[in-house]
Short mmCIF file of C-alpha atoms in Angstrom, two decimals:
data_model
loop_
_atom_site.label_atom_id
_atom_site.label_comp_id
_atom_site.label_asym_id
_atom_site.label_seq_id
_atom_site.Cartn_x
_atom_site.Cartn_y
_atom_site.Cartn_z
CA UNK A 1 33.20 22.96 2.00
CA UNK A 2 35.88 25.49 0.79
CA UNK A 3 35.36 28.60 -1.02
CA UNK A 4 36.76 27.25 -4.32
CA UNK A 5 34.37 24.33 -4.18
CA UNK A 6 31.48 26.70 -3.70
CA UNK A 7 32.50 28.85 -6.64
CA UNK A 8 32.86 25.76 -8.78
CA UNK A 9 29.43 24.57 -7.85
CA UNK A 10 27.87 27.91 -8.66
CA UNK A 11 29.68 28.06 -11.97
CA UNK A 12 28.58 24.54 -12.97
CA UNK A 13 24.97 25.36 -12.08
CA UNK A 14 24.98 28.55 -14.08
CA UNK A 15 26.76 27.02 -17.12
CA UNK A 16 24.38 23.98 -17.07
CA UNK A 17 21.31 26.14 -16.76
CA UNK A 18 22.21 28.65 -19.48
CA UNK A 19 22.44 25.78 -22.09
CA UNK A 20 18.64 25.85 -22.43
CA UNK A 21 18.70 29.51 -23.49
CA UNK A 22 21.36 29.21 -26.04
CA UNK A 23 19.75 26.03 -27.32
CA UNK A 24 16.48 28.02 -27.82
CA UNK A 25 18.53 30.56 -29.86
CA UNK A 26 19.98 27.84 -32.05
CA UNK A 27 16.79 26.11 -32.92
CA UNK A 28 15.20 29.40 -33.91
CA UNK A 29 17.51 29.52 -36.87
CA UNK A 30 18.67 25.96 -37.50
CA UNK A 31 17.34 22.37 -37.67
CA UNK A 32 17.74 21.14 -34.07
CA UNK A 33 19.03 17.59 -34.55
CA UNK A 34 21.54 18.58 -37.21
CA UNK A 35 22.83 21.48 -35.14
CA UNK A 36 23.19 19.19 -32.10
CA UNK A 37 24.97 16.48 -34.00
CA UNK A 38 27.42 19.05 -35.37
CA UNK A 39 27.87 20.44 -31.87
CA UNK A 40 28.62 16.97 -30.43
CA UNK A 41 31.07 16.24 -33.30
CA UNK A 42 33.12 19.39 -32.55
CA UNK A 43 32.99 19.02 -28.85
CA UNK A 44 34.02 15.31 -29.09
CA UNK A 45 37.00 16.17 -31.39
CA UNK A 46 38.09 18.84 -28.97
CA UNK A 47 37.66 16.73 -25.90
CA UNK A 48 39.55 13.63 -27.32
CA UNK A 49 42.39 15.86 -28.64
CA UNK A 50 42.82 17.42 -25.28
CA UNK A 51 42.46 14.16 -23.53
CA UNK A 52 45.24 12.60 -25.73
CA UNK A 53 47.52 15.63 -25.11
CA UNK A 54 47.02 15.00 -21.41
CA UNK A 55 48.10 11.38 -21.76
CA UNK A 56 44.64 9.80 -21.51
CA UNK A 57 43.96 6.57 -23.21
CA UNK A 58 41.11 5.41 -25.43
CA UNK A 59 41.65 1.81 -24.38
CA UNK A 60 38.89 1.64 -21.97
CA UNK A 61 37.59 -1.07 -19.61
CA UNK A 62 34.30 -2.85 -20.32
CA UNK A 63 32.58 -0.74 -17.75
CA UNK A 64 33.86 2.44 -19.27
CA UNK A 65 32.70 1.57 -22.76
CA UNK A 66 29.36 0.61 -21.28
CA UNK A 67 29.27 4.16 -19.82
CA UNK A 68 30.14 5.70 -23.14
CA UNK A 69 27.36 3.80 -24.86
CA UNK A 70 24.68 4.44 -22.33
CA UNK A 71 25.37 8.12 -21.74
CA UNK A 72 25.95 8.68 -25.51
CA UNK A 73 22.53 7.28 -26.14
CA UNK A 74 20.47 8.41 -23.17
CA UNK A 75 22.19 11.71 -22.26
CA UNK A 76 23.36 13.15 -25.61
CA UNK A 77 20.92 11.59 -28.06
CA UNK A 78 17.75 11.20 -26.18
CA UNK A 79 17.88 13.83 -23.37
CA UNK A 80 19.51 16.63 -25.25
CA UNK A 81 18.09 15.64 -28.67
CA UNK A 82 14.54 15.61 -27.36
CA UNK A 83 15.06 18.90 -25.53
CA UNK A 84 16.45 20.68 -28.69
CA UNK A 85 13.39 19.43 -30.66
CA UNK A 86 10.98 20.38 -27.95
CA UNK A 87 12.44 23.96 -27.66
CA UNK A 88 11.05 24.76 -31.11
CA UNK A 89 7.71 24.85 -29.27
CA UNK A 90 8.27 25.60 -25.51
CA UNK A 91 10.17 28.18 -23.71
CA UNK A 92 13.78 27.68 -22.44
CA UNK A 93 12.65 28.48 -18.87
CA UNK A 94 10.17 25.60 -18.88
CA UNK A 95 12.55 23.14 -20.44
CA UNK A 96 15.10 24.09 -17.80
CA UNK A 97 12.69 23.45 -14.98
CA UNK A 98 11.56 20.00 -16.36
CA UNK A 99 15.21 19.02 -16.80
CA UNK A 100 16.01 20.13 -13.35
CA UNK A 101 13.71 17.45 -11.97
CA UNK A 102 16.25 14.74 -12.90
CA UNK A 103 17.64 14.41 -9.36
CA UNK A 104 14.04 13.80 -8.17
CA UNK A 105 13.53 11.20 -10.85
CA UNK A 106 16.75 9.42 -9.99
CA UNK A 107 15.73 9.27 -6.33
CA UNK A 108 12.14 8.15 -7.18
CA UNK A 109 13.21 5.41 -9.67
CA UNK A 110 15.87 4.11 -7.31
CA UNK A 111 13.32 3.93 -4.39
CA UNK A 112 10.57 2.31 -6.48
CA UNK A 113 12.60 -0.17 -8.76
CA UNK A 114 15.95 -0.72 -7.21
CA UNK A 115 15.16 -0.98 -3.52
CA UNK A 116 17.23 2.14 -2.56
CA UNK A 117 16.31 3.53 0.79
CA UNK A 118 15.04 7.15 0.89
CA UNK A 119 15.09 8.91 4.26
CA UNK A 120 12.15 10.99 5.44
CA UNK A 121 13.75 14.28 4.34
CA UNK A 122 14.15 12.70 0.82
CA UNK A 123 10.52 11.70 0.72
CA UNK A 124 9.49 15.15 1.74
CA UNK A 125 11.64 16.54 -1.19
CA UNK A 126 10.18 14.25 -3.67
CA UNK A 127 6.51 15.37 -2.51
CA UNK A 128 7.65 18.98 -2.71
CA UNK A 129 9.02 18.45 -6.21
CA UNK A 130 5.70 17.12 -7.42
CA UNK A 131 3.78 19.97 -5.94
CA UNK A 132 6.24 22.52 -7.42
CA UNK A 133 5.94 21.02 -10.89
CA UNK A 134 2.20 20.85 -10.68
CA UNK A 135 2.02 24.51 -9.77
CA UNK A 136 4.21 25.54 -12.75
CA UNK A 137 2.41 23.24 -15.19
CA UNK A 138 -0.93 24.44 -14.05
CA UNK A 139 0.04 27.99 -14.79
CA UNK A 140 1.60 27.13 -18.13
CA UNK A 141 -1.36 24.99 -19.28
CA UNK A 142 -3.58 28.16 -18.85
CA UNK A 143 -1.22 29.97 -21.15
CA UNK A 144 -1.44 27.40 -24.00
CA UNK A 145 1.83 25.47 -23.57
CA UNK A 146 2.81 22.90 -26.20
CA UNK A 147 1.86 19.36 -24.99
CA UNK A 148 4.25 17.52 -27.42
CA UNK A 149 7.02 19.77 -26.22
CA UNK A 150 6.35 19.00 -22.61
CA UNK A 151 6.23 15.26 -23.25
CA UNK A 152 9.52 15.29 -25.22
CA UNK A 153 11.22 17.11 -22.31
CA UNK A 154 9.82 14.67 -19.87
CA UNK A 155 10.92 11.73 -21.83
CA UNK A 156 14.36 13.30 -22.07
CA UNK A 157 14.74 13.83 -18.29
CA UNK A 158 13.52 10.24 -17.69
CA UNK A 159 16.19 8.91 -20.08
CA UNK A 160 18.92 10.79 -18.33
CA UNK A 161 17.71 9.61 -14.94
CA UNK A 162 17.72 5.94 -16.10
CA UNK A 163 21.18 6.44 -17.53
CA UNK A 164 22.42 7.89 -14.26
CA UNK A 165 21.07 4.93 -12.30
CA UNK A 166 22.46 2.37 -14.83
CA UNK A 167 26.08 3.53 -14.70
CA UNK A 168 26.13 4.93 -11.14
CA UNK A 169 29.48 4.32 -9.52
CA UNK A 170 31.40 3.64 -12.72
CA UNK A 171 34.96 4.76 -12.42
CA UNK A 172 36.62 6.91 -14.99
CA UNK A 173 40.19 5.98 -13.74
CA UNK A 174 41.66 9.29 -14.88
CA UNK A 175 40.11 9.05 -18.43
CA UNK A 176 37.33 11.77 -17.81
CA UNK A 177 37.80 13.88 -20.86
CA UNK A 178 38.42 10.82 -23.09
CA UNK A 179 35.14 9.27 -21.97
CA UNK A 180 33.21 12.53 -22.22
CA UNK A 181 34.53 13.04 -25.84
CA UNK A 182 33.71 9.47 -26.92
CA UNK A 183 30.16 9.85 -25.42
CA UNK A 184 29.69 12.92 -27.71
CA UNK A 185 30.79 10.89 -30.71
CA UNK A 186 28.07 8.42 -29.94
CA UNK A 187 25.49 11.20 -29.65
CA UNK A 188 26.74 12.80 -32.86
CA UNK A 189 26.32 9.61 -34.78
CA UNK A 190 22.88 8.76 -33.58
CA UNK A 191 21.58 12.28 -34.06
CA UNK A 192 23.13 12.59 -37.54
CA UNK A 193 21.19 9.54 -38.71
CA UNK A 194 17.93 10.93 -37.16
CA UNK A 195 18.53 14.35 -38.75
CA UNK A 196 19.09 12.84 -42.23
CA UNK A 197 15.80 11.00 -41.88
CA UNK A 198 13.61 13.85 -40.46
CA UNK A 199 15.22 17.27 -41.23
CA UNK A 200 16.15 19.42 -44.23
CA UNK A 201 19.07 21.73 -44.34
CA UNK A 202 17.50 25.17 -43.82
CA UNK A 203 19.64 27.57 -41.81
CA UNK A 204 19.10 31.23 -41.23
CA UNK A 205 22.64 32.38 -40.72
CA UNK A 206 22.73 35.17 -38.04
CA UNK A 207 25.39 36.42 -35.57
CA UNK A 208 23.19 35.22 -32.72
CA UNK A 209 23.09 31.63 -34.15
CA UNK A 210 26.82 31.65 -34.50
CA UNK A 211 27.53 32.94 -30.99
CA UNK A 212 25.02 30.67 -29.41
CA UNK A 213 26.43 27.63 -31.20
CA UNK A 214 30.01 28.45 -30.02
CA UNK A 215 28.94 28.99 -26.51
CA UNK A 216 26.80 25.83 -26.33
CA UNK A 217 29.68 23.77 -27.80
CA UNK A 218 32.46 25.08 -25.51
CA UNK A 219 30.79 26.18 -22.22
CA UNK A 220 27.95 23.75 -21.34
CA UNK A 221 29.47 21.07 -23.67
CA UNK A 222 33.01 20.96 -22.38
CA UNK A 223 33.84 23.46 -19.69
CA UNK A 224 30.84 22.69 -17.49
CA UNK A 225 31.60 18.88 -17.77
CA UNK A 226 35.24 19.53 -16.74
CA UNK A 227 34.18 21.68 -13.75
CA UNK A 228 31.70 19.06 -12.71
CA UNK A 229 34.18 16.26 -12.56
CA UNK A 230 36.76 18.50 -10.78
CA UNK A 231 34.01 19.40 -8.23
CA UNK A 232 33.20 15.63 -7.76
CA UNK A 233 36.88 14.96 -7.22
CA UNK A 234 37.02 17.71 -4.51
CA UNK A 235 33.90 17.15 -2.47
CA UNK A 236 32.39 13.81 -3.75
CA UNK A 237 29.43 13.09 -6.10
CA UNK A 238 26.69 13.34 -3.46
CA UNK A 239 27.70 16.74 -2.12
CA UNK A 240 28.35 18.10 -5.52
CA UNK A 241 24.82 17.04 -6.63
CA UNK A 242 23.26 19.44 -4.16
CA UNK A 243 24.13 22.28 -6.52
CA UNK A 244 21.52 21.00 -8.79
CA UNK A 245 18.94 22.74 -6.60
CA UNK A 246 20.08 26.01 -8.19
CA UNK A 247 19.35 24.97 -11.72
CA UNK A 248 15.61 26.01 -11.71
CA UNK A 249 16.60 29.40 -10.50
CA UNK A 250 19.35 29.96 -12.97
CA UNK A 251 17.47 28.44 -15.84
CA UNK A 252 14.49 30.78 -15.38
CA UNK A 253 16.68 33.82 -14.73
CA UNK A 254 18.91 33.45 -17.76
CA UNK A 255 15.97 32.93 -20.05
CA UNK A 256 14.18 36.00 -18.60
CA UNK A 257 17.23 38.25 -19.14
CA UNK A 258 18.43 37.01 -22.46
CA UNK A 259 15.20 35.98 -24.23
CA UNK A 260 12.77 38.35 -22.39
CA UNK A 261 10.58 35.27 -21.37
CA UNK A 262 7.79 36.22 -19.02
CA UNK A 263 7.80 34.75 -15.51
CA UNK A 264 4.63 34.63 -13.48
CA UNK A 265 4.07 34.48 -9.82
CA UNK A 266 3.05 30.76 -10.08
CA UNK A 267 6.32 30.04 -11.85
CA UNK A 268 8.42 31.72 -9.03
CA UNK A 269 6.43 29.87 -6.43
CA UNK A 270 6.75 26.55 -8.24
CA UNK A 271 10.57 27.11 -8.86
CA UNK A 272 11.17 27.73 -5.23
CA UNK A 273 9.28 24.59 -4.18
CA UNK A 274 10.97 22.42 -6.82
CA UNK A 275 14.45 23.76 -5.82
CA UNK A 276 13.67 23.05 -2.08
CA UNK A 277 12.64 19.55 -3.04
CA UNK A 278 15.86 18.91 -4.97
CA UNK A 279 17.84 20.23 -2.02
CA UNK A 280 16.02 18.15 0.45
CA UNK A 281 16.55 14.98 -1.67
CA UNK A 282 20.24 15.66 -2.01
CA UNK A 283 20.71 16.61 1.71
CA UNK A 284 19.04 13.39 2.66
CA UNK A 285 21.78 11.51 0.70
CA UNK A 286 24.48 13.50 2.24
CA UNK A 287 23.08 12.61 5.63
CA UNK A 288 22.90 8.93 4.66
CA UNK A 289 26.46 8.93 3.38
CA UNK A 290 27.65 10.68 6.58
CA UNK A 291 25.73 8.05 8.68
#
């Protein structure tokens, strides 16, 4: 793996993980579903405009439209929507840790329901992931964590894992930005309806809200997605996915620095174990691919 690929992987993990901290800032001053719907609308417009300027087409294949619909619903509306709502009650670091278990959920669901083989190293990684999450949750429960918030984050991670398994292997055929932009429109539409039914327009306009919204829209929303697909093109999806093991570290670190969230010894131990589990699962896939 070359230096440029390593830098891209680190950058993607940091941008992805930082989204939870910026989301926490947003929901402190604005209704979560309304803010997220607006973010998707803006990101989608920018993404589609850039895609058209690059010559990409919105005349997609049936498989590509299926990808747009599934990821628009599961990733944008359910996964991110539920996380935004949950972060009204739970800390960004905890939301990042729960979301980081998605590769473990993908491996587990594929093993249990789709007959996908998991090597011994992968099984060890799944067990380590469960142990790490149990350690973190045990510590947080004693501190009075929000149960509804945890449930929403868990459902969101499960929805993203299901979507990943459902459309695994779908080819973008050069239409990466167009597909990403259209997925954001799907999420924007679904969340706009949900926001009109459940939220009122009450916004506390602050500089922090503005900066967090712009950052979330451009960096995790568009730049991180672009970097991810470029990384996949360079080293393949399986090897690129190994960088997910950094997400718990970065998610906790960014929240501690920018939001002054308290991190205990149990959190650190649990994060290390979860990260090791994610790495083991991904390395087992790399070994299987090489074999």
